């Protein structure tokens, strides 16, 4: 094998990969926007609507949508930088994003911790909101937990998605370097890391006073992130629209429901107890394959099946997502599409805000009660807030103060 010169190792080489994607695929932002609304519902404490989110009907949930779409978005935002400017500048671009996400994580923690402490200080509530997030260790002994927070050796459960995302982003320069050898090197490395993660050997400690690990092991979840990345970069060809694949994906989603969803299992248990007994026998066998921490195989297959059907439904280039008529229904759909897409485009800002807002919305529900009207109002207020954050973030990113008008 010929040896490249040091200069050529890091020079921009456009021929080594598919041309960078310049235009955002509308399906990417639409589905990521959907995930943002689901994530908000999932994080509002004791929200009855959370009983009906996708996680209650299968192995995968909105986390998979977020990670997969983030991989696709990263291929657009960062992948091209490696090709246009070379490996070092591409790595610098990723490092800057890591810097942004890191401080978003730190600020989110301190805002939520401060909010919970402020609520407890009022003395108006019987329960302690600090303990509801298991933050009493931080407040009882802040010095070591402060060090742990900044070094990511203390990762409270509610604050575990962004640290996982940080590590996955840090792997991107490694995989871009491996792509110089070939896609097989990227795929083999990603699968190998995922397989090792399944053994628990790559688990990361989440707190010093127990054996709890990061809830999302980045070395397991990187497989999904880089699958999305590879699809968007063109390293993996888009799958064909095939009736066989459609039926296979649909059947896997349907047949896996009793094993991936406690809600569906309870329905079966009520309707057919004998069948439920048989499922109960198999359930423990599926535990490792549906594991969320290490990102088990069934979660991967379940999400890919769901993503394939979503890709087919959206149509080529997402044309079915675009309203073409002029009636009321078309205008309503176009409005919803525009709003959901905007939320998806500003996913980091929306995600960080929603994680903080969800706790406060939960407090509102504690005060008002969780009747149908209160729950509806609380969720609608939450939706309105994350939509407002998305449009505000987009406005600031447009830098209107630089406009010549």
mmCIF file of C-alpha atoms in Angstrom:
data_model
loop_
_atom_site.group_PDB
_atom_site.id
_atom_site.type_symbol
_atom_site.label_atom_id
_atom_site.label_comp_id
_atom_site.label_asym_id
_atom_site.label_seq_id
_atom_site.Cartn_x
_atom_site.Cartn_y
_atom_site.Cartn_z
ATOM 1 C CA UNK A 1 0.000 0.000 0.000
ATOM 2 C CA UNK A 2 1.383 3.378 -0.975
ATOM 3 C CA UNK A 3 2.091 5.799 1.846
ATOM 4 C CA UNK A 4 0.620 9.275 1.545
ATOM 5 C CA UNK A 5 2.642 12.306 2.508
ATOM 6 C CA UNK A 6 1.765 14.103 5.741
ATOM 7 C CA UNK A 7 0.427 17.026 3.779
ATOM 8 C CA UNK A 8 -1.875 14.873 1.690
ATOM 9 C CA UNK A 9 -3.190 13.138 4.796
ATOM 10 C CA UNK A 10 -5.058 16.260 5.821
ATOM 11 C CA UNK A 11 -5.581 18.099 2.549
ATOM 12 C CA UNK A 12 -9.104 18.537 1.185
ATOM 13 C CA UNK A 13 -9.853 15.594 -1.071
ATOM 14 C CA UNK A 14 -13.311 15.949 -2.567
ATOM 15 C CA UNK A 15 -12.986 12.775 -4.594
ATOM 16 C CA UNK A 16 -12.774 10.552 -1.547
ATOM 17 C CA UNK A 17 -16.446 10.948 -0.647
ATOM 18 C CA UNK A 18 -19.779 11.808 -2.090
ATOM 19 C CA UNK A 19 -20.317 15.488 -2.759
ATOM 20 C CA UNK A 20 -21.373 17.225 0.405
ATOM 21 C CA UNK A 21 -25.080 17.731 0.809
ATOM 22 C CA UNK A 22 -25.864 21.427 0.353
ATOM 23 C CA UNK A 23 -29.633 21.472 0.824
ATOM 24 C CA UNK A 24 -31.398 20.232 3.916
ATOM 25 C CA UNK A 25 -33.803 17.417 3.197
ATOM 26 C CA UNK A 26 -37.293 18.529 4.341
ATOM 27 C CA UNK A 27 -37.864 15.060 5.820
ATOM 28 C CA UNK A 28 -34.918 15.572 8.157
ATOM 29 C CA UNK A 29 -36.253 18.715 9.838
ATOM 30 C CA UNK A 30 -39.873 17.530 9.779
ATOM 31 C CA UNK A 31 -39.202 14.285 11.623
ATOM 32 C CA UNK A 32 -36.725 15.914 13.981
ATOM 33 C CA UNK A 33 -39.375 18.521 14.757
ATOM 34 C CA UNK A 34 -41.854 15.748 15.550
ATOM 35 C CA UNK A 35 -39.247 14.271 17.915
ATOM 36 C CA UNK A 36 -38.934 17.587 19.752
ATOM 37 C CA UNK A 37 -42.654 17.655 20.553
ATOM 38 C CA UNK A 38 -42.545 14.024 21.713
ATOM 39 C CA UNK A 39 -39.474 14.682 23.874
ATOM 40 C CA UNK A 40 -41.270 17.562 25.596
ATOM 41 C CA UNK A 41 -44.256 15.339 26.412
ATOM 42 C CA UNK A 42 -41.978 12.554 27.634
ATOM 43 C CA UNK A 43 -40.191 14.872 30.079
ATOM 44 C CA UNK A 44 -43.209 16.577 31.657
ATOM 45 C CA UNK A 45 -43.536 14.766 35.000
ATOM 46 C CA UNK A 46 -46.562 12.434 35.111
ATOM 47 C CA UNK A 47 -47.970 13.763 31.855
ATOM 48 C CA UNK A 48 -50.878 11.471 30.849
ATOM 49 C CA UNK A 49 -50.090 12.189 27.191
ATOM 50 C CA UNK A 50 -46.793 10.344 27.677
ATOM 51 C CA UNK A 51 -48.799 7.106 27.784
ATOM 52 C CA UNK A 52 -49.384 7.478 24.039
ATOM 53 C CA UNK A 53 -45.976 8.455 22.693
ATOM 54 C CA UNK A 54 -44.174 6.017 20.324
ATOM 55 C CA UNK A 55 -42.065 4.598 23.177
ATOM 56 C CA UNK A 56 -45.228 2.946 24.517
ATOM 57 C CA UNK A 57 -45.688 0.941 21.324
ATOM 58 C CA UNK A 58 -42.284 -0.430 20.446
ATOM 59 C CA UNK A 59 -38.584 -0.708 21.214
ATOM 60 C CA UNK A 60 -37.425 2.665 19.882
ATOM 61 C CA UNK A 61 -38.654 6.140 20.803
ATOM 62 C CA UNK A 62 -38.030 9.831 20.131
ATOM 63 C CA UNK A 63 -34.421 9.490 21.317
ATOM 64 C CA UNK A 64 -33.654 7.390 18.257
ATOM 65 C CA UNK A 65 -35.262 9.983 15.989
ATOM 66 C CA UNK A 66 -33.189 12.713 17.605
ATOM 67 C CA UNK A 67 -29.878 10.817 17.369
ATOM 68 C CA UNK A 68 -30.427 9.529 13.821
ATOM 69 C CA UNK A 69 -31.534 12.924 12.507
ATOM 70 C CA UNK A 70 -28.641 14.582 14.351
ATOM 71 C CA UNK A 71 -26.302 12.273 12.454
ATOM 72 C CA UNK A 72 -27.906 13.319 9.186
ATOM 73 C CA UNK A 73 -27.784 17.013 10.115
ATOM 74 C CA UNK A 74 -24.127 16.655 11.146
ATOM 75 C CA UNK A 75 -23.322 15.207 7.737
ATOM 76 C CA UNK A 76 -24.627 18.434 6.224
ATOM 77 C CA UNK A 77 -23.221 20.853 8.786
ATOM 78 C CA UNK A 78 -19.819 19.275 9.423
ATOM 79 C CA UNK A 79 -19.133 16.571 6.831
ATOM 80 C CA UNK A 80 -18.660 19.071 4.042
ATOM 81 C CA UNK A 81 -16.163 21.056 6.122
ATOM 82 C CA UNK A 82 -13.808 18.057 6.166
ATOM 83 C CA UNK A 83 -13.947 17.817 2.381
ATOM 84 C CA UNK A 84 -13.698 21.519 1.595
ATOM 85 C CA UNK A 85 -11.145 22.548 4.231
ATOM 86 C CA UNK A 86 -9.388 19.318 5.185
ATOM 87 C CA UNK A 87 -9.319 17.124 8.266
ATOM 88 C CA UNK A 88 -7.864 19.656 10.697
ATOM 89 C CA UNK A 89 -10.349 22.416 9.881
ATOM 90 C CA UNK A 90 -13.193 19.895 9.861
ATOM 91 C CA UNK A 91 -12.121 18.760 13.309
ATOM 92 C CA UNK A 92 -11.999 22.376 14.462
ATOM 93 C CA UNK A 93 -15.561 22.855 13.204
ATOM 94 C CA UNK A 94 -16.711 19.811 15.197
ATOM 95 C CA UNK A 95 -14.767 20.991 18.260
ATOM 96 C CA UNK A 96 -16.615 24.312 18.145
ATOM 97 C CA UNK A 97 -19.941 22.483 18.108
ATOM 98 C CA UNK A 98 -18.808 20.319 21.031
ATOM 99 C CA UNK A 99 -17.964 23.523 22.898
ATOM 100 C CA UNK A 100 -21.488 24.858 22.264
ATOM 101 C CA UNK A 101 -23.220 21.640 23.316
ATOM 102 C CA UNK A 102 -21.020 21.302 26.418
ATOM 103 C CA UNK A 103 -22.005 24.719 27.724
ATOM 104 C CA UNK A 104 -25.630 24.115 26.792
ATOM 105 C CA UNK A 105 -25.459 21.026 29.023
ATOM 106 C CA UNK A 106 -23.848 22.931 31.917
ATOM 107 C CA UNK A 107 -26.278 25.847 31.695
ATOM 108 C CA UNK A 108 -29.265 23.507 31.475
ATOM 109 C CA UNK A 109 -28.193 21.728 34.642
ATOM 110 C CA UNK A 110 -27.683 24.892 36.671
ATOM 111 C CA UNK A 111 -30.937 26.470 35.515
ATOM 112 C CA UNK A 112 -32.990 23.372 36.357
ATOM 113 C CA UNK A 113 -31.152 22.846 39.666
ATOM 114 C CA UNK A 114 -31.698 26.489 40.591
ATOM 115 C CA UNK A 115 -35.389 26.245 39.637
ATOM 116 C CA UNK A 116 -35.916 23.145 41.778
ATOM 117 C CA UNK A 117 -34.108 24.792 44.701
ATOM 118 C CA UNK A 118 -36.201 27.950 44.327
ATOM 119 C CA UNK A 119 -39.398 25.902 44.402
ATOM 120 C CA UNK A 120 -38.294 24.093 47.547
ATOM 121 C CA UNK A 121 -37.362 27.396 49.170
ATOM 122 C CA UNK A 122 -40.924 28.680 48.840
ATOM 123 C CA UNK A 123 -42.175 26.063 51.302
ATOM 124 C CA UNK A 124 -45.425 25.789 49.331
ATOM 125 C CA UNK A 125 -45.011 22.158 48.355
ATOM 126 C CA UNK A 126 -45.151 19.001 50.415
ATOM 127 C CA UNK A 127 -42.666 17.196 48.178
ATOM 128 C CA UNK A 128 -39.100 18.295 47.487
ATOM 129 C CA UNK A 129 -38.364 19.031 43.867
ATOM 130 C CA UNK A 130 -34.632 18.675 44.442
ATOM 131 C CA UNK A 131 -35.126 15.065 45.471
ATOM 132 C CA UNK A 132 -37.532 14.460 42.574
ATOM 133 C CA UNK A 133 -34.511 14.792 40.270
ATOM 134 C CA UNK A 134 -32.174 13.045 42.717
ATOM 135 C CA UNK A 135 -30.140 16.243 43.086
ATOM 136 C CA UNK A 136 -29.843 16.106 46.872
ATOM 137 C CA UNK A 137 -26.277 14.768 46.537
ATOM 138 C CA UNK A 138 -25.296 17.853 44.564
ATOM 139 C CA UNK A 139 -26.734 20.266 47.127
ATOM 140 C CA UNK A 140 -25.538 18.321 50.172
ATOM 141 C CA UNK A 141 -21.933 18.087 48.940
ATOM 142 C CA UNK A 142 -21.515 20.495 45.998
ATOM 143 C CA UNK A 143 -17.704 20.669 45.762
ATOM 144 C CA UNK A 144 -16.982 17.158 44.395
ATOM 145 C CA UNK A 145 -20.212 17.111 42.362
ATOM 146 C CA UNK A 146 -19.253 20.423 40.782
ATOM 147 C CA UNK A 147 -15.989 18.873 39.603
ATOM 148 C CA UNK A 148 -17.872 15.806 38.422
ATOM 149 C CA UNK A 149 -20.400 17.906 36.546
ATOM 150 C CA UNK A 150 -17.751 19.768 34.569
ATOM 151 C CA UNK A 151 -15.720 16.620 33.863
ATOM 152 C CA UNK A 152 -18.846 14.595 32.952
ATOM 153 C CA UNK A 153 -18.183 12.058 35.702
ATOM 154 C CA UNK A 154 -21.357 13.241 37.402
ATOM 155 C CA UNK A 155 -24.263 12.965 34.947
ATOM 156 C CA UNK A 156 -27.692 13.085 36.635
ATOM 157 C CA UNK A 157 -30.327 10.963 34.917
ATOM 158 C CA UNK A 158 -32.383 13.856 33.588
ATOM 159 C CA UNK A 159 -29.300 15.422 31.996
ATOM 160 C CA UNK A 160 -27.884 12.457 30.103
ATOM 161 C CA UNK A 161 -28.684 13.034 26.419
ATOM 162 C CA UNK A 162 -26.318 15.928 25.718
ATOM 163 C CA UNK A 163 -23.258 14.206 27.288
ATOM 164 C CA UNK A 164 -23.917 11.214 25.020
ATOM 165 C CA UNK A 165 -24.161 13.574 22.046
ATOM 166 C CA UNK A 166 -20.850 15.219 23.024
ATOM 167 C CA UNK A 167 -18.939 11.934 22.911
ATOM 168 C CA UNK A 168 -20.551 10.894 19.628
ATOM 169 C CA UNK A 169 -19.601 14.237 18.073
ATOM 170 C CA UNK A 170 -16.023 13.727 19.278
ATOM 171 C CA UNK A 171 -15.902 10.455 17.325
ATOM 172 C CA UNK A 172 -16.702 12.209 14.053
ATOM 173 C CA UNK A 173 -13.101 13.217 13.189
ATOM 174 C CA UNK A 174 -12.057 9.616 13.858
ATOM 175 C CA UNK A 175 -14.590 8.259 11.392
ATOM 176 C CA UNK A 176 -13.833 10.933 8.809
ATOM 177 C CA UNK A 177 -10.182 9.920 9.064
ATOM 178 C CA UNK A 178 -11.085 6.250 8.694
ATOM 179 C CA UNK A 179 -13.087 7.057 5.571
ATOM 180 C CA UNK A 180 -9.803 7.824 3.830
ATOM 181 C CA UNK A 181 -9.180 4.078 4.021
ATOM 182 C CA UNK A 182 -12.688 3.244 2.863
ATOM 183 C CA UNK A 183 -16.267 3.002 4.007
ATOM 184 C CA UNK A 184 -15.657 -0.545 5.171
ATOM 185 C CA UNK A 185 -13.189 0.815 7.744
ATOM 186 C CA UNK A 186 -15.827 3.196 9.096
ATOM 187 C CA UNK A 187 -18.531 0.532 9.190
ATOM 188 C CA UNK A 188 -16.281 -2.099 10.779
ATOM 189 C CA UNK A 189 -15.066 0.299 13.468
ATOM 190 C CA UNK A 190 -18.567 1.547 14.303
ATOM 191 C CA UNK A 191 -19.964 -1.982 14.541
ATOM 192 C CA UNK A 192 -16.964 -3.166 16.590
ATOM 193 C CA UNK A 193 -17.375 -0.316 19.089
ATOM 194 C CA UNK A 194 -21.104 -1.068 19.313
ATOM 195 C CA UNK A 195 -20.470 -4.781 19.896
ATOM 196 C CA UNK A 196 -17.948 -4.066 22.662
ATOM 197 C CA UNK A 197 -20.418 -1.627 24.238
ATOM 198 C CA UNK A 198 -22.991 -4.444 24.444
ATOM 199 C CA UNK A 199 -20.704 -6.254 26.892
ATOM 200 C CA UNK A 200 -20.668 -3.286 29.281
ATOM 201 C CA UNK A 201 -16.915 -2.863 28.883
ATOM 202 C CA UNK A 202 -17.305 0.732 27.656
ATOM 203 C CA UNK A 203 -19.771 1.877 30.317
ATOM 204 C CA UNK A 204 -19.103 5.330 31.772
ATOM 205 C CA UNK A 205 -19.642 6.162 35.484
ATOM 206 C CA UNK A 206 -22.489 8.588 36.138
ATOM 207 C CA UNK A 207 -21.945 9.344 39.825
ATOM 208 C CA UNK A 208 -19.237 8.658 42.431
ATOM 209 C CA UNK A 209 -21.494 7.362 45.231
ATOM 210 C CA UNK A 210 -23.013 4.438 43.297
ATOM 211 C CA UNK A 211 -22.339 2.086 40.400
ATOM 212 C CA UNK A 212 -24.846 3.823 38.154
ATOM 213 C CA UNK A 213 -23.641 4.335 34.588
ATOM 214 C CA UNK A 214 -24.524 6.855 31.915
ATOM 215 C CA UNK A 215 -28.093 6.072 30.897
ATOM 216 C CA UNK A 216 -27.136 6.560 27.229
ATOM 217 C CA UNK A 217 -23.833 4.839 26.475
ATOM 218 C CA UNK A 218 -22.402 6.905 23.583
ATOM 219 C CA UNK A 219 -20.349 3.956 22.323
ATOM 220 C CA UNK A 220 -23.559 2.041 21.728
ATOM 221 C CA UNK A 221 -25.580 4.957 20.365
ATOM 222 C CA UNK A 222 -22.863 6.048 17.930
ATOM 223 C CA UNK A 223 -23.982 3.234 15.609
ATOM 224 C CA UNK A 224 -27.327 4.959 15.018
ATOM 225 C CA UNK A 225 -25.779 8.427 14.731
ATOM 226 C CA UNK A 226 -23.284 7.327 12.093
ATOM 227 C CA UNK A 227 -25.927 5.347 10.229
ATOM 228 C CA UNK A 228 -27.772 8.617 9.718
ATOM 229 C CA UNK A 229 -24.497 10.355 8.935
ATOM 230 C CA UNK A 230 -23.594 7.729 6.319
ATOM 231 C CA UNK A 231 -27.000 7.928 4.635
ATOM 232 C CA UNK A 232 -26.802 11.706 4.315
ATOM 233 C CA UNK A 233 -23.193 11.660 3.074
ATOM 234 C CA UNK A 234 -24.139 9.129 0.438
ATOM 235 C CA UNK A 235 -21.875 6.426 1.882
ATOM 236 C CA UNK A 236 -24.938 4.171 2.155
ATOM 237 C CA UNK A 237 -27.383 4.251 -0.781
ATOM 238 C CA UNK A 238 -31.024 5.046 -0.128
ATOM 239 C CA UNK A 239 -33.077 1.846 0.106
ATOM 240 C CA UNK A 240 -35.492 1.069 -2.752
ATOM 241 C CA UNK A 241 -39.226 1.473 -2.362
ATOM 242 C CA UNK A 242 -40.119 -2.195 -2.218
ATOM 243 C CA UNK A 243 -43.362 -3.907 -1.180
ATOM 244 C CA UNK A 244 -41.258 -6.662 0.359
ATOM 245 C CA UNK A 245 -39.327 -4.187 2.524
ATOM 246 C CA UNK A 246 -42.496 -2.311 3.426
ATOM 247 C CA UNK A 247 -44.211 -5.498 4.611
ATOM 248 C CA UNK A 248 -41.085 -6.682 6.444
ATOM 249 C CA UNK A 249 -40.749 -3.355 8.269
ATOM 250 C CA UNK A 250 -44.452 -3.179 9.108
ATOM 251 C CA UNK A 251 -44.573 -6.757 10.362
ATOM 252 C CA UNK A 252 -41.536 -6.257 12.586
ATOM 253 C CA UNK A 253 -43.116 -3.156 14.120
ATOM 254 C CA UNK A 254 -46.418 -4.911 14.734
ATOM 255 C CA UNK A 255 -45.078 -8.246 15.960
ATOM 256 C CA UNK A 256 -42.530 -6.637 18.271
ATOM 257 C CA UNK A 257 -45.123 -4.480 20.050
ATOM 258 C CA UNK A 258 -45.911 -6.974 22.851
ATOM 259 C CA UNK A 259 -42.189 -7.352 23.612
ATOM 260 C CA UNK A 260 -41.216 -3.694 23.324
ATOM 261 C CA UNK A 261 -44.254 -2.128 24.948
ATOM 262 C CA UNK A 262 -45.653 -2.769 28.403
ATOM 263 C CA UNK A 263 -48.859 -0.947 27.372
ATOM 264 C CA UNK A 264 -49.481 -3.304 24.429
ATOM 265 C CA UNK A 265 -48.581 -6.293 26.593
ATOM 266 C CA UNK A 266 -51.204 -5.272 29.151
ATOM 267 C CA UNK A 267 -53.823 -5.069 26.400
ATOM 268 C CA UNK A 268 -52.913 -8.581 25.295
ATOM 269 C CA UNK A 269 -52.917 -9.773 28.887
ATOM 270 C CA UNK A 270 -56.489 -8.514 29.271
ATOM 271 C CA UNK A 271 -57.698 -9.924 25.953
ATOM 272 C CA UNK A 272 -55.759 -13.200 25.746
ATOM 273 C CA UNK A 273 -54.120 -14.279 29.051
ATOM 274 C CA UNK A 274 -52.747 -17.514 27.577
ATOM 275 C CA UNK A 275 -50.891 -15.620 24.863
ATOM 276 C CA UNK A 276 -49.637 -13.160 27.479
ATOM 277 C CA UNK A 277 -48.210 -16.069 29.483
ATOM 278 C CA UNK A 278 -46.210 -17.197 26.453
ATOM 279 C CA UNK A 279 -44.949 -13.678 25.858
ATOM 280 C CA UNK A 280 -43.973 -13.454 29.534
ATOM 281 C CA UNK A 281 -41.708 -16.460 29.073
ATOM 282 C CA UNK A 282 -39.894 -14.871 26.141
ATOM 283 C CA UNK A 283 -39.703 -11.337 27.600
ATOM 284 C CA UNK A 284 -36.535 -11.890 29.718
ATOM 285 C CA UNK A 285 -34.714 -13.287 26.661
ATOM 286 C CA UNK A 286 -35.286 -10.020 24.805
ATOM 287 C CA UNK A 287 -33.929 -7.819 27.610
ATOM 288 C CA UNK A 288 -30.394 -7.352 26.252
ATOM 289 C CA UNK A 289 -31.658 -6.864 22.703
ATOM 290 C CA UNK A 290 -34.031 -4.073 23.727
ATOM 291 C CA UNK A 291 -31.643 -2.415 26.195
ATOM 292 C CA UNK A 292 -31.725 1.361 25.940
ATOM 293 C CA UNK A 293 -28.461 2.158 27.691
ATOM 294 C CA UNK A 294 -26.217 0.198 25.323
ATOM 295 C CA UNK A 295 -28.641 0.595 22.388
ATOM 296 C CA UNK A 296 -29.707 -3.011 21.861
ATOM 297 C CA UNK A 297 -30.108 -4.654 18.469
ATOM 298 C CA UNK A 298 -33.923 -4.729 18.549
ATOM 299 C CA UNK A 299 -34.018 -0.972 19.115
ATOM 300 C CA UNK A 300 -31.819 -0.513 16.036
ATOM 301 C CA UNK A 301 -33.942 -2.766 13.834
ATOM 302 C CA UNK A 302 -37.162 -1.266 15.175
ATOM 303 C CA UNK A 303 -36.043 2.269 14.439
ATOM 304 C CA UNK A 304 -34.739 1.427 10.960
ATOM 305 C CA UNK A 305 -38.072 -0.215 10.178
ATOM 306 C CA UNK A 306 -39.940 2.850 11.408
ATOM 307 C CA UNK A 307 -37.584 5.204 9.561
ATOM 308 C CA UNK A 308 -37.978 3.235 6.335
ATOM 309 C CA UNK A 309 -41.760 3.478 6.483
ATOM 310 C CA UNK A 310 -41.508 7.192 7.303
ATOM 311 C CA UNK A 311 -39.181 7.657 4.335
ATOM 312 C CA UNK A 312 -41.594 5.837 2.018
ATOM 313 C CA UNK A 313 -44.627 7.750 3.291
ATOM 314 C CA UNK A 314 -42.878 11.105 2.809
ATOM 315 C CA UNK A 315 -42.126 10.261 -0.808
ATOM 316 C CA UNK A 316 -39.125 11.138 -2.937
ATOM 317 C CA UNK A 317 -37.477 14.311 -1.633
ATOM 318 C CA UNK A 318 -40.366 14.541 0.849
ATOM 319 C CA UNK A 319 -42.842 15.702 -1.783
ATOM 320 C CA UNK A 320 -45.815 14.202 0.088
ATOM 321 C CA UNK A 321 -45.049 16.446 3.036
ATOM 322 C CA UNK A 322 -45.773 19.504 0.933
ATOM 323 C CA UNK A 323 -49.381 20.632 0.517
ATOM 324 C CA UNK A 324 -50.234 21.240 -3.138
ATOM 325 C CA UNK A 325 -53.927 22.139 -2.915
ATOM 326 C CA UNK A 326 -55.554 25.473 -2.126
ATOM 327 C CA UNK A 327 -58.280 24.381 0.277
ATOM 328 C CA UNK A 328 -58.475 24.850 4.010
ATOM 329 C CA UNK A 329 -56.968 21.436 4.714
ATOM 330 C CA UNK A 330 -53.985 22.184 2.480
ATOM 331 C CA UNK A 331 -53.387 25.528 4.173
ATOM 332 C CA UNK A 332 -53.619 23.980 7.635
ATOM 333 C CA UNK A 333 -51.204 21.211 6.653
ATOM 334 C CA UNK A 334 -48.782 23.731 5.151
ATOM 335 C CA UNK A 335 -48.913 25.754 8.370
ATOM 336 C CA UNK A 336 -48.248 22.691 10.508
ATOM 337 C CA UNK A 337 -45.442 21.566 8.205
ATOM 338 C CA UNK A 338 -43.799 24.992 8.367
ATOM 339 C CA UNK A 339 -44.004 25.139 12.165
ATOM 340 C CA UNK A 340 -42.801 21.564 12.754
ATOM 341 C CA UNK A 341 -39.939 22.038 10.302
ATOM 342 C CA UNK A 342 -38.852 25.248 12.031
ATOM 343 C CA UNK A 343 -38.758 23.414 15.367
ATOM 344 C CA UNK A 344 -36.645 20.671 13.767
ATOM 345 C CA UNK A 345 -34.208 23.198 12.309
ATOM 346 C CA UNK A 346 -33.524 24.683 15.755
ATOM 347 C CA UNK A 347 -33.396 21.384 17.614
ATOM 348 C CA UNK A 348 -30.570 22.168 20.063
ATOM 349 C CA UNK A 349 -32.138 25.391 21.311
ATOM 350 C CA UNK A 350 -35.562 23.766 21.435
ATOM 351 C CA UNK A 351 -34.286 20.660 23.215
ATOM 352 C CA UNK A 352 -32.439 22.585 25.932
ATOM 353 C CA UNK A 353 -35.406 24.881 26.498
ATOM 354 C CA UNK A 354 -37.917 22.015 26.561
ATOM 355 C CA UNK A 355 -35.927 20.108 29.182
ATOM 356 C CA UNK A 356 -36.108 23.127 31.481
ATOM 357 C CA UNK A 357 -39.695 24.029 30.599
ATOM 358 C CA UNK A 358 -40.938 20.458 31.101
ATOM 359 C CA UNK A 359 -40.072 20.545 34.807
ATOM 360 C CA UNK A 360 -41.871 23.855 35.309
ATOM 361 C CA UNK A 361 -44.898 22.657 33.369
ATOM 362 C CA UNK A 362 -44.927 19.664 35.701
ATOM 363 C CA UNK A 363 -45.038 22.035 38.662
ATOM 364 C CA UNK A 364 -48.017 23.776 37.084
ATOM 365 C CA UNK A 365 -49.784 20.428 36.766
ATOM 366 C CA UNK A 366 -48.974 19.643 40.403
ATOM 367 C CA UNK A 367 -50.832 22.826 41.351
ATOM 368 C CA UNK A 368 -53.750 22.529 38.939
ATOM 369 C CA UNK A 369 -54.236 18.792 38.997
ATOM 370 C CA UNK A 370 -54.052 16.461 36.019
ATOM 371 C CA UNK A 371 -57.600 16.552 34.721
ATOM 372 C CA UNK A 372 -58.176 16.447 30.962
ATOM 373 C CA UNK A 373 -58.479 20.226 30.540
ATOM 374 C CA UNK A 374 -55.399 21.042 32.623
ATOM 375 C CA UNK A 375 -53.252 18.459 30.840
ATOM 376 C CA UNK A 376 -54.402 19.716 27.435
ATOM 377 C CA UNK A 377 -53.670 23.328 28.376
ATOM 378 C CA UNK A 378 -50.257 22.447 29.838
ATOM 379 C CA UNK A 379 -49.140 20.554 26.746
ATOM 380 C CA UNK A 380 -50.436 23.242 24.386
ATOM 381 C CA UNK A 381 -48.583 25.895 26.356
ATOM 382 C CA UNK A 382 -45.452 23.762 26.132
ATOM 383 C CA UNK A 383 -45.880 23.370 22.373
ATOM 384 C CA UNK A 384 -46.380 27.106 21.946
ATOM 385 C CA UNK A 385 -43.253 27.847 23.954
ATOM 386 C CA UNK A 386 -40.948 25.545 21.980
ATOM 387 C CA UNK A 387 -42.370 26.921 18.723
ATOM 388 C CA UNK A 388 -41.637 30.424 19.987
ATOM 389 C CA UNK A 389 -38.094 29.399 20.936
ATOM 390 C CA UNK A 390 -37.539 27.916 17.467
ATOM 391 C CA UNK A 391 -38.600 31.099 15.687
ATOM 392 C CA UNK A 392 -36.654 33.283 18.119
ATOM 393 C CA UNK A 393 -33.490 31.212 17.672
ATOM 394 C CA UNK A 394 -33.897 31.361 13.885
ATOM 395 C CA UNK A 395 -34.322 35.137 14.072
ATOM 396 C CA UNK A 396 -31.133 35.579 16.078
ATOM 397 C CA UNK A 397 -29.221 33.221 13.765
ATOM 398 C CA UNK A 398 -30.278 35.327 10.779
ATOM 399 C CA UNK A 399 -28.394 38.260 12.369
ATOM 400 C CA UNK A 400 -30.950 40.877 11.284
ATOM 401 C CA UNK A 401 -28.779 43.651 12.700
ATOM 402 C CA UNK A 402 -26.441 43.071 9.745
ATOM 403 C CA UNK A 403 -29.181 43.695 7.207
ATOM 404 C CA UNK A 404 -28.644 46.720 4.956
ATOM 405 C CA UNK A 405 -32.347 47.535 4.961
#
